[in-house]
């Protein structure tokens, strides 16, 4: 169990003690995809759904979720985020890509905040569009890159 930092030598759950770690600039970028009907993509792009501007509501939901990650994930540290950004793209006629970047000057990374932002933004899109497209699929939520801290930089190669 010693390789898993959220467990002590006896297997008990614990919050990692970061007090001895130096504060550094840290950043993480995550992404996810929603597969949806082409007609739903058109409604989103045209801002024609009755519930409003789907992407702007999803952007706000993602930012709010990143700020509340420690309330959702049991052993995450509450972080004083310095920035959260969400971007959206339509790489195909039946696809919405969500990307979130989170930044902090702190003692622990922001991977979970970026992943949470993408997840909640995707769920918000689903919620706002489910009346017209219940077959939407949220997929491929993943860390794309992170920087800062003892472990350095990670970039996905695929």
CSV table of N, CA and C in Angstrom, one decimal:
chain,number,residue,atom,x,y,z
A,1,UNK,N,0.8,-1.2,0.0
A,1,UNK,CA,0.0,0.0,0.0
A,1,UNK,C,0.8,1.3,0.0
A,2,UNK,N,2.1,1.2,0.2
A,2,UNK,CA,3.0,2.4,0.4
A,2,UNK,C,3.0,3.2,-0.9
A,3,UNK,N,2.8,2.7,-2.0
A,3,UNK,CA,2.8,3.5,-3.3
A,3,UNK,C,1.5,4.3,-3.4
A,4,UNK,N,0.5,4.0,-2.7
A,4,UNK,CA,-0.8,4.8,-2.8
A,4,UNK,C,-0.8,5.8,-1.6
A,5,UNK,N,-0.6,7.0,-2.0
A,5,UNK,CA,-0.4,8.1,-1.0
A,5,UNK,C,-1.6,8.4,-0.1
A,6,UNK,N,-2.8,7.9,-0.5
A,6,UNK,CA,-4.0,8.2,0.3
A,6,UNK,C,-4.3,7.1,1.3
A,7,UNK,N,-3.3,6.2,1.5
A,7,UNK,CA,-3.4,5.1,2.5
A,7,UNK,C,-2.2,5.1,3.3
A,8,UNK,N,-2.3,4.9,4.6
A,8,UNK,CA,-1.1,4.7,5.5
A,8,UNK,C,-0.6,3.3,5.4
A,9,UNK,N,0.4,3.0,6.2
A,9,UNK,CA,1.1,1.7,6.2
A,9,UNK,C,0.2,0.6,6.6
A,10,UNK,N,-1.0,0.9,7.3
A,10,UNK,CA,-1.9,-0.1,7.7
A,10,UNK,C,-3.1,-0.2,6.8
A,11,UNK,N,-3.1,0.6,5.7
A,11,UNK,CA,-4.2,0.5,4.8
A,11,UNK,C,-5.4,1.5,5.1
A,12,UNK,N,-5.2,2.3,6.1
A,12,UNK,CA,-6.3,3.3,6.5
A,12,UNK,C,-6.2,4.5,5.5
A,13,UNK,N,-7.4,5.0,5.2
A,13,UNK,CA,-7.4,6.2,4.4
A,13,UNK,C,-6.8,7.4,5.1
A,14,UNK,N,-6.2,8.3,4.4
A,14,UNK,CA,-5.7,9.5,5.0
A,14,UNK,C,-5.6,10.6,3.9
A,15,UNK,N,-5.6,11.8,4.4
A,15,UNK,CA,-5.4,13.0,3.5
A,15,UNK,C,-3.9,13.2,3.5
A,16,UNK,N,-3.3,13.3,2.4
A,16,UNK,CA,-1.8,13.5,2.3
A,16,UNK,C,-1.4,14.8,3.0
A,17,UNK,N,-0.4,14.8,3.8
A,17,UNK,CA,0.1,15.9,4.4
A,17,UNK,C,1.1,16.7,3.5
A,18,UNK,N,0.7,17.8,3.0
A,18,UNK,CA,1.4,18.6,2.0
A,18,UNK,C,2.2,19.8,2.7
A,19,UNK,N,2.2,19.8,4.0
A,19,UNK,CA,2.7,21.0,4.7
A,19,UNK,C,4.2,21.2,4.4
A,20,UNK,N,5.0,20.2,4.2
A,20,UNK,CA,6.4,20.3,3.9
A,20,UNK,C,6.8,20.5,2.4
A,21,UNK,N,5.8,20.5,1.6
A,21,UNK,CA,6.0,20.6,0.1
A,21,UNK,C,6.1,22.1,-0.2
A,22,UNK,N,7.0,22.5,-1.1
A,22,UNK,CA,7.0,23.9,-1.5
A,22,UNK,C,5.8,24.3,-2.4
A,23,UNK,N,5.5,25.6,-2.3
A,23,UNK,CA,4.4,26.1,-3.2
A,23,UNK,C,5.0,26.3,-4.6
A,24,UNK,N,4.4,25.8,-5.6
A,24,UNK,CA,4.9,26.1,-7.0
A,24,UNK,C,3.6,26.4,-7.8
A,25,UNK,N,3.9,26.9,-9.0
A,25,UNK,CA,2.9,27.1,-10.0
A,25,UNK,C,2.5,25.8,-10.6
A,26,UNK,N,1.2,25.4,-10.6
A,26,UNK,CA,0.8,24.1,-11.1
A,26,UNK,C,-0.4,24.4,-12.0
A,27,UNK,N,-0.5,23.5,-13.0
A,27,UNK,CA,-1.5,23.6,-14.0
A,27,UNK,C,-1.9,22.2,-14.5
A,28,UNK,N,-3.2,22.0,-14.8
A,28,UNK,CA,-3.6,20.8,-15.4
A,28,UNK,C,-4.7,21.1,-16.5
A,29,UNK,N,-4.7,20.3,-17.5
A,29,UNK,CA,-5.6,20.4,-18.6
A,29,UNK,C,-6.3,19.0,-18.8
A,30,UNK,N,-7.6,19.0,-18.8
A,30,UNK,CA,-8.3,17.7,-19.0
A,30,UNK,C,-9.3,17.9,-20.2
A,31,UNK,N,-9.8,16.8,-20.7
A,31,UNK,CA,-10.8,16.9,-21.8
A,31,UNK,C,-11.8,15.8,-21.7
A,32,UNK,N,-12.8,16.0,-22.4
A,32,UNK,CA,-13.9,15.0,-22.5
A,32,UNK,C,-14.7,15.2,-23.8
A,33,UNK,N,-15.5,14.2,-24.2
A,33,UNK,CA,-16.2,14.3,-25.4
A,33,UNK,C,-17.7,13.9,-25.1
A,34,UNK,N,-18.6,14.5,-25.8
A,34,UNK,CA,-20.0,14.1,-25.8
A,34,UNK,C,-20.4,13.8,-27.3
A,35,UNK,N,-20.9,12.6,-27.5
A,35,UNK,CA,-21.4,12.2,-28.8
A,35,UNK,C,-22.9,12.6,-28.7
A,36,UNK,N,-23.4,13.3,-29.7
A,36,UNK,CA,-24.8,13.6,-29.8
A,36,UNK,C,-25.3,13.7,-31.2
A,37,UNK,N,-26.6,13.8,-31.3
A,37,UNK,CA,-27.2,13.8,-32.7
A,37,UNK,C,-26.8,15.1,-33.4
A,38,UNK,N,-26.6,15.0,-34.7
A,38,UNK,CA,-26.2,16.2,-35.4
A,38,UNK,C,-27.3,17.4,-35.2
A,39,UNK,N,-28.5,17.0,-35.1
A,39,UNK,CA,-29.6,18.0,-34.9
A,39,UNK,C,-29.4,18.7,-33.5
A,40,UNK,N,-28.9,18.0,-32.5
A,40,UNK,CA,-28.6,18.6,-31.2
A,40,UNK,C,-27.4,19.5,-31.3
A,41,UNK,N,-26.4,19.2,-32.1
A,41,UNK,CA,-25.3,20.1,-32.3
A,41,UNK,C,-25.8,21.4,-32.9
A,42,UNK,N,-26.6,21.3,-33.8
A,42,UNK,CA,-27.2,22.5,-34.5
A,42,UNK,C,-27.9,23.3,-33.5
A,43,UNK,N,-28.8,22.7,-32.6
A,43,UNK,CA,-29.5,23.5,-31.6
A,43,UNK,C,-28.5,24.2,-30.6
A,44,UNK,N,-27.5,23.5,-30.2
A,44,UNK,CA,-26.5,24.1,-29.3
A,44,UNK,C,-25.8,25.3,-30.0
A,45,UNK,N,-25.3,25.0,-31.2
A,45,UNK,CA,-24.6,26.1,-32.0
A,45,UNK,C,-25.5,27.3,-32.2
A,46,UNK,N,-26.8,27.1,-32.5
A,46,UNK,CA,-27.7,28.2,-32.8
A,46,UNK,C,-28.3,28.8,-31.6
A,47,UNK,N,-27.9,28.3,-30.4
A,47,UNK,CA,-28.5,28.7,-29.1
A,47,UNK,C,-30.0,28.7,-29.2
A,48,UNK,N,-30.5,27.6,-29.7
A,48,UNK,CA,-32.0,27.4,-29.9
A,48,UNK,C,-32.7,26.5,-28.9
A,49,UNK,N,-32.0,26.1,-27.9
A,49,UNK,CA,-32.7,25.2,-26.9
A,49,UNK,C,-33.5,26.1,-25.9
A,50,UNK,N,-34.6,25.7,-25.5
A,50,UNK,CA,-35.5,26.5,-24.6
A,50,UNK,C,-34.8,26.8,-23.3
A,51,UNK,N,-33.9,26.0,-22.8
A,51,UNK,CA,-33.2,26.2,-21.5
A,51,UNK,C,-32.1,27.3,-21.6
A,52,UNK,N,-31.8,27.7,-22.8
A,52,UNK,CA,-30.8,28.8,-22.9
A,52,UNK,C,-29.5,28.4,-23.6
A,53,UNK,N,-28.5,29.2,-23.4
A,53,UNK,CA,-27.2,29.0,-24.1
A,53,UNK,C,-26.5,27.9,-23.4
A,54,UNK,N,-26.5,26.7,-24.0
A,54,UNK,CA,-26.0,25.5,-23.3
A,54,UNK,C,-24.5,25.6,-23.0
A,55,UNK,N,-23.7,26.1,-23.9
A,55,UNK,CA,-22.2,26.2,-23.6
A,55,UNK,C,-21.9,27.2,-22.5
A,56,UNK,N,-22.6,28.3,-22.4
A,56,UNK,CA,-22.3,29.2,-21.4
A,56,UNK,C,-22.7,28.7,-20.0
A,57,UNK,N,-23.8,28.0,-20.0
A,57,UNK,CA,-24.3,27.4,-18.7
A,57,UNK,C,-23.3,26.3,-18.3
A,58,UNK,N,-22.9,25.5,-19.3
A,58,UNK,CA,-21.9,24.4,-19.0
A,58,UNK,C,-20.6,25.0,-18.6
A,59,UNK,N,-20.1,26.1,-19.2
A,59,UNK,CA,-18.9,26.8,-18.8
A,59,UNK,C,-19.0,27.2,-17.3
A,60,UNK,N,-20.0,27.8,-16.9
A,60,UNK,CA,-20.2,28.3,-15.5
A,60,UNK,C,-20.3,27.1,-14.6
A,61,UNK,N,-21.0,26.0,-15.0
A,61,UNK,CA,-21.1,24.8,-14.1
A,61,UNK,C,-19.7,24.2,-13.9
A,62,UNK,N,-18.9,24.1,-15.0
A,62,UNK,CA,-17.5,23.6,-14.9
A,62,UNK,C,-16.6,24.4,-14.0
A,63,UNK,N,-16.7,25.7,-14.1
A,63,UNK,CA,-15.9,26.6,-13.2
A,63,UNK,C,-16.3,26.4,-11.8
A,64,UNK,N,-17.6,26.4,-11.5
A,64,UNK,CA,-18.1,26.2,-10.2
A,64,UNK,C,-17.7,24.9,-9.6
A,65,UNK,N,-17.8,23.8,-10.4
A,65,UNK,CA,-17.4,22.5,-10.0
A,65,UNK,C,-16.0,22.4,-9.6
A,66,UNK,N,-15.1,23.0,-10.4
A,66,UNK,CA,-13.7,23.0,-10.1
A,66,UNK,C,-13.4,23.6,-8.7
A,67,UNK,N,-14.1,24.7,-8.4
A,67,UNK,CA,-14.0,25.4,-7.2
A,67,UNK,C,-14.5,24.5,-6.0
A,68,UNK,N,-15.3,23.5,-6.3
A,68,UNK,CA,-15.9,22.7,-5.2
A,68,UNK,C,-15.4,21.3,-5.2
A,69,UNK,N,-14.3,21.0,-5.9
A,69,UNK,CA,-13.8,19.6,-6.1
A,69,UNK,C,-13.6,19.0,-4.7
A,70,UNK,N,-13.0,19.7,-3.8
A,70,UNK,CA,-12.7,19.1,-2.5
A,70,UNK,C,-14.0,18.7,-1.7
A,71,UNK,N,-15.1,19.3,-2.1
A,71,UNK,CA,-16.4,18.9,-1.5
A,71,UNK,C,-16.9,17.6,-2.1
A,72,UNK,N,-16.4,17.3,-3.3
A,72,UNK,CA,-17.0,16.1,-4.0
A,72,UNK,C,-16.1,14.9,-3.9
A,73,UNK,N,-14.7,15.1,-3.9
A,73,UNK,CA,-13.8,14.0,-3.9
A,73,UNK,C,-13.2,13.9,-2.5
A,74,UNK,N,-13.4,12.8,-1.8
A,74,UNK,CA,-13.2,12.8,-0.4
A,74,UNK,C,-11.8,13.2,0.1
A,75,UNK,N,-10.7,12.9,-0.5
A,75,UNK,CA,-9.4,13.2,0.0
A,75,UNK,C,-8.7,14.3,-0.7
A,76,UNK,N,-9.4,15.1,-1.5
A,76,UNK,CA,-8.8,16.2,-2.2
A,76,UNK,C,-8.6,17.4,-1.3
A,77,UNK,N,-7.5,18.1,-1.4
A,77,UNK,CA,-7.3,19.3,-0.6
A,77,UNK,C,-8.1,20.5,-1.2
A,78,UNK,N,-8.7,21.3,-0.4
A,78,UNK,CA,-9.3,22.5,-0.9
A,78,UNK,C,-8.2,23.4,-1.4
A,79,UNK,N,-8.3,23.9,-2.7
A,79,UNK,CA,-7.2,24.7,-3.3
A,79,UNK,C,-7.7,26.1,-3.6
A,80,UNK,N,-6.8,27.1,-3.4
A,80,UNK,CA,-7.1,28.5,-3.8
A,80,UNK,C,-6.8,28.7,-5.3
A,81,UNK,N,-7.7,28.2,-6.2
A,81,UNK,CA,-7.5,28.2,-7.6
A,81,UNK,C,-7.3,29.7,-8.1
A,82,UNK,N,-6.3,29.8,-9.0
A,82,UNK,CA,-6.0,31.1,-9.5
A,82,UNK,C,-6.7,31.3,-10.9
A,83,UNK,N,-7.1,30.2,-11.5
A,83,UNK,CA,-7.8,30.3,-12.8
A,83,UNK,C,-8.4,29.0,-13.2
A,84,UNK,N,-9.6,29.0,-13.8
A,84,UNK,CA,-10.2,27.9,-14.4
A,84,UNK,C,-10.8,28.4,-15.7
A,85,UNK,N,-10.5,27.6,-16.8
A,85,UNK,CA,-11.0,28.0,-18.1
A,85,UNK,C,-11.6,26.8,-18.8
A,86,UNK,N,-12.7,27.0,-19.4
A,86,UNK,CA,-13.3,25.9,-20.2
A,86,UNK,C,-13.5,26.3,-21.6
A,87,UNK,N,-13.2,25.4,-22.6
A,87,UNK,CA,-13.3,25.7,-24.0
A,87,UNK,C,-14.1,24.6,-24.6
A,88,UNK,N,-14.8,24.9,-25.7
A,88,UNK,CA,-15.7,23.9,-26.4
A,88,UNK,C,-15.3,24.0,-27.8
A,89,UNK,N,-15.4,22.8,-28.5
A,89,UNK,CA,-15.2,22.7,-29.9
A,89,UNK,C,-16.1,21.6,-30.5
A,90,UNK,N,-16.4,21.7,-31.7
A,90,UNK,CA,-17.2,20.7,-32.4
A,90,UNK,C,-16.3,20.1,-33.5
A,91,UNK,N,-15.6,19.0,-33.2
A,91,UNK,CA,-14.7,18.4,-34.1
A,91,UNK,C,-15.4,17.6,-35.2
A,92,UNK,N,-16.7,17.4,-35.0
A,92,UNK,CA,-17.4,16.6,-36.0
A,92,UNK,C,-18.9,17.0,-35.9
A,93,UNK,N,-19.7,16.5,-36.8
A,93,UNK,CA,-21.1,16.9,-36.8
A,93,UNK,C,-21.9,16.3,-35.7
A,94,UNK,N,-21.3,15.3,-35.0
A,94,UNK,CA,-22.0,14.6,-33.9
A,94,UNK,C,-21.2,14.6,-32.6
A,95,UNK,N,-20.4,15.6,-32.4
A,95,UNK,CA,-19.4,15.6,-31.3
A,95,UNK,C,-19.1,16.9,-30.7
A,96,UNK,N,-19.1,17.0,-29.4
A,96,UNK,CA,-18.7,18.2,-28.7
A,96,UNK,C,-17.5,17.8,-27.8
A,97,UNK,N,-16.4,18.6,-28.0
A,97,UNK,CA,-15.3,18.4,-27.1
A,97,UNK,C,-15.2,19.5,-26.1
A,98,UNK,N,-15.0,19.1,-24.9
A,98,UNK,CA,-14.8,20.0,-23.7
A,98,UNK,C,-13.4,19.9,-23.2
A,99,UNK,N,-12.8,21.1,-23.0
A,99,UNK,CA,-11.5,21.1,-22.4
A,99,UNK,C,-11.4,22.1,-21.3
A,100,UNK,N,-10.8,21.7,-20.2
A,100,UNK,CA,-10.7,22.6,-19.0
A,100,UNK,C,-9.3,22.7,-18.6
A,101,UNK,N,-8.9,23.9,-18.2
A,101,UNK,CA,-7.5,24.1,-17.6
A,101,UNK,C,-7.7,24.8,-16.3
A,102,UNK,N,-7.0,24.2,-15.3
A,102,UNK,CA,-7.1,24.8,-13.9
A,102,UNK,C,-5.6,25.2,-13.5
A,103,UNK,N,-5.5,26.2,-12.8
A,103,UNK,CA,-4.2,26.7,-12.3
A,103,UNK,C,-4.3,27.0,-10.8
A,104,UNK,N,-3.1,26.8,-10.1
A,104,UNK,CA,-3.0,27.2,-8.7
A,104,UNK,C,-1.5,27.4,-8.4
A,105,UNK,N,-1.3,28.3,-7.5
A,105,UNK,CA,0.0,28.4,-6.9
A,105,UNK,C,-0.1,27.7,-5.5
A,106,UNK,N,0.4,26.5,-5.4
A,106,UNK,CA,0.1,25.8,-4.2
A,106,UNK,C,1.0,24.6,-4.0
A,107,UNK,N,0.7,23.7,-3.0
A,107,UNK,CA,1.5,22.6,-2.6
A,107,UNK,C,1.0,21.3,-3.2
A,108,UNK,N,-0.1,21.3,-3.9
A,108,UNK,CA,-0.6,20.1,-4.6
A,108,UNK,C,-1.2,20.4,-5.9
A,109,UNK,N,-1.4,19.4,-6.8
A,109,UNK,CA,-1.8,19.6,-8.1
A,109,UNK,C,-3.3,19.9,-8.3
A,110,UNK,N,-3.6,20.2,-9.5
A,110,UNK,CA,-5.0,20.6,-9.9
A,110,UNK,C,-5.6,19.6,-10.9
A,111,UNK,N,-5.1,18.4,-11.0
A,111,UNK,CA,-5.6,17.5,-12.0
A,111,UNK,C,-7.1,17.2,-11.7
A,112,UNK,N,-7.4,17.0,-10.4
A,112,UNK,CA,-8.8,16.6,-10.1
A,112,UNK,C,-9.8,17.8,-10.4
A,113,UNK,N,-9.3,19.0,-10.2
A,113,UNK,CA,-10.1,20.2,-10.5
A,113,UNK,C,-10.4,20.3,-12.0
A,114,UNK,N,-9.4,20.0,-12.8
A,114,UNK,CA,-9.6,20.1,-14.3
A,114,UNK,C,-10.6,18.9,-14.7
A,115,UNK,N,-10.4,17.8,-14.2
A,115,UNK,CA,-11.2,16.6,-14.5
A,115,UNK,C,-12.7,16.8,-14.0
A,116,UNK,N,-12.8,17.4,-12.9
A,116,UNK,CA,-14.2,17.7,-12.3
A,116,UNK,C,-14.9,18.7,-13.2
A,117,UNK,N,-14.1,19.7,-13.6
A,117,UNK,CA,-14.7,20.8,-14.5
A,117,UNK,C,-15.3,20.2,-15.7
A,118,UNK,N,-14.5,19.3,-16.4
A,118,UNK,CA,-14.9,18.7,-17.6
A,118,UNK,C,-16.2,17.8,-17.4
A,119,UNK,N,-16.1,17.0,-16.3
A,119,UNK,CA,-17.2,16.1,-16.0
A,119,UNK,C,-18.5,16.8,-15.8
A,120,UNK,N,-18.5,17.9,-14.9
A,120,UNK,CA,-19.7,18.6,-14.6
A,120,UNK,C,-20.2,19.4,-15.8
A,121,UNK,N,-19.3,20.0,-16.6
A,121,UNK,CA,-19.7,20.7,-17.8
A,121,UNK,C,-20.4,19.7,-18.8
A,122,UNK,N,-19.9,18.5,-18.9
A,122,UNK,CA,-20.5,17.5,-19.8
A,122,UNK,C,-21.9,17.1,-19.2
A,123,UNK,N,-22.0,16.9,-17.9
A,123,UNK,CA,-23.3,16.5,-17.3
A,123,UNK,C,-24.3,17.7,-17.5
A,124,UNK,N,-23.8,18.9,-17.5
A,124,UNK,CA,-24.7,20.0,-17.7
A,124,UNK,C,-25.2,20.1,-19.1
A,125,UNK,N,-24.3,19.8,-20.1
A,125,UNK,CA,-24.8,19.7,-21.5
A,125,UNK,C,-25.9,18.6,-21.6
A,126,UNK,N,-25.6,17.5,-21.0
A,126,UNK,CA,-26.6,16.4,-21.1
A,126,UNK,C,-27.9,16.9,-20.5
A,127,UNK,N,-27.9,17.5,-19.3
A,127,UNK,CA,-29.1,17.9,-18.6
A,127,UNK,C,-29.9,18.9,-19.5
A,128,UNK,N,-29.2,19.8,-20.1
A,128,UNK,CA,-29.8,20.9,-20.9
A,128,UNK,C,-30.4,20.3,-22.2
A,129,UNK,N,-29.8,19.2,-22.7
A,129,UNK,CA,-30.2,18.7,-24.0
A,129,UNK,C,-31.0,17.4,-24.0
A,130,UNK,N,-31.2,16.9,-22.8
A,130,UNK,CA,-31.8,15.5,-22.7
A,130,UNK,C,-33.3,15.5,-23.2
A,131,UNK,N,-34.0,16.6,-23.2
A,131,UNK,CA,-35.3,16.6,-23.8
A,131,UNK,C,-35.4,16.4,-25.3
A,132,UNK,N,-34.3,16.7,-26.0
A,132,UNK,CA,-34.2,16.5,-27.4
A,132,UNK,C,-33.3,15.3,-27.8
A,133,UNK,N,-32.5,14.8,-26.9
A,133,UNK,CA,-31.5,13.8,-27.3
A,133,UNK,C,-31.1,13.0,-26.1
A,134,UNK,N,-31.8,12.0,-25.7
A,134,UNK,CA,-31.5,11.1,-24.6
A,134,UNK,C,-30.4,10.1,-24.9
A,135,UNK,N,-30.0,10.0,-26.1
A,135,UNK,CA,-29.0,9.0,-26.5
A,135,UNK,C,-27.5,9.6,-26.4
A,136,UNK,N,-27.4,10.8,-25.9
A,136,UNK,CA,-26.0,11.4,-25.8
A,136,UNK,C,-25.1,10.5,-25.0
A,137,UNK,N,-23.9,10.5,-25.4
A,137,UNK,CA,-22.9,9.7,-24.6
A,137,UNK,C,-21.7,10.5,-24.2
A,138,UNK,N,-21.4,10.5,-22.9
A,138,UNK,CA,-20.3,11.3,-22.4
A,138,UNK,C,-19.1,10.2,-22.4
A,139,UNK,N,-18.0,10.6,-22.9
A,139,UNK,CA,-16.9,9.6,-23.1
A,139,UNK,C,-15.5,10.3,-23.0
A,140,UNK,N,-14.5,9.5,-22.8
A,140,UNK,CA,-13.1,9.9,-22.9
A,140,UNK,C,-12.7,11.1,-22.0
A,141,UNK,N,-13.2,11.1,-20.8
A,141,UNK,CA,-12.8,12.2,-19.8
A,141,UNK,C,-11.4,11.7,-19.3
A,142,UNK,N,-10.4,12.6,-19.5
A,142,UNK,CA,-9.0,12.2,-19.2
A,142,UNK,C,-8.1,13.5,-19.0
A,143,UNK,N,-7.1,13.2,-18.3
A,143,UNK,CA,-6.0,14.2,-18.1
A,143,UNK,C,-5.2,14.3,-19.4
A,144,UNK,N,-5.0,15.5,-19.9
A,144,UNK,CA,-4.2,15.7,-21.1
A,144,UNK,C,-2.8,16.1,-20.8
A,145,UNK,N,-2.7,17.0,-19.8
A,145,UNK,CA,-1.3,17.3,-19.3
A,145,UNK,C,-1.4,18.0,-18.0
A,146,UNK,N,-0.3,18.0,-17.3
A,146,UNK,CA,-0.1,18.7,-16.0
A,146,UNK,C,1.3,19.1,-15.9
A,147,UNK,N,1.5,20.2,-15.1
A,147,UNK,CA,2.8,20.7,-14.9
A,147,UNK,C,2.9,21.2,-13.5
A,148,UNK,N,4.2,21.3,-13.0
A,148,UNK,CA,4.4,21.8,-11.6
A,148,UNK,C,4.5,20.6,-10.6
A,149,UNK,N,5.1,20.9,-9.5
A,149,UNK,CA,5.3,20.0,-8.5
A,149,UNK,C,6.4,19.0,-8.6
A,150,UNK,N,6.6,18.1,-7.7
A,150,UNK,CA,7.7,17.2,-7.6
A,150,UNK,C,7.7,16.3,-8.8
A,151,UNK,N,6.6,15.8,-9.3
A,151,UNK,CA,6.6,14.9,-10.4
A,151,UNK,C,6.8,15.5,-11.8
A,152,UNK,N,6.8,16.8,-11.8
A,152,UNK,CA,7.1,17.5,-13.1
A,152,UNK,C,6.0,17.5,-14.1
A,153,UNK,N,6.3,17.4,-15.3
A,153,UNK,CA,5.3,17.6,-16.4
A,153,UNK,C,4.9,16.2,-17.0
A,154,UNK,N,3.6,16.1,-17.2
A,154,UNK,CA,3.0,14.9,-17.9
A,154,UNK,C,2.3,15.4,-19.1
A,155,UNK,N,2.5,14.8,-20.2
A,155,UNK,CA,1.7,15.1,-21.4
A,155,UNK,C,1.2,13.8,-22.1
A,156,UNK,N,0.0,13.7,-22.4
A,156,UNK,CA,-0.6,12.5,-23.0
A,156,UNK,C,0.0,12.4,-24.4
A,157,UNK,N,0.4,11.2,-24.9
A,157,UNK,CA,1.1,11.1,-26.2
A,157,UNK,C,0.1,10.7,-27.3
A,158,UNK,N,-1.1,10.3,-27.0
A,158,UNK,CA,-2.0,9.8,-28.1
A,158,UNK,C,-2.9,10.9,-28.6
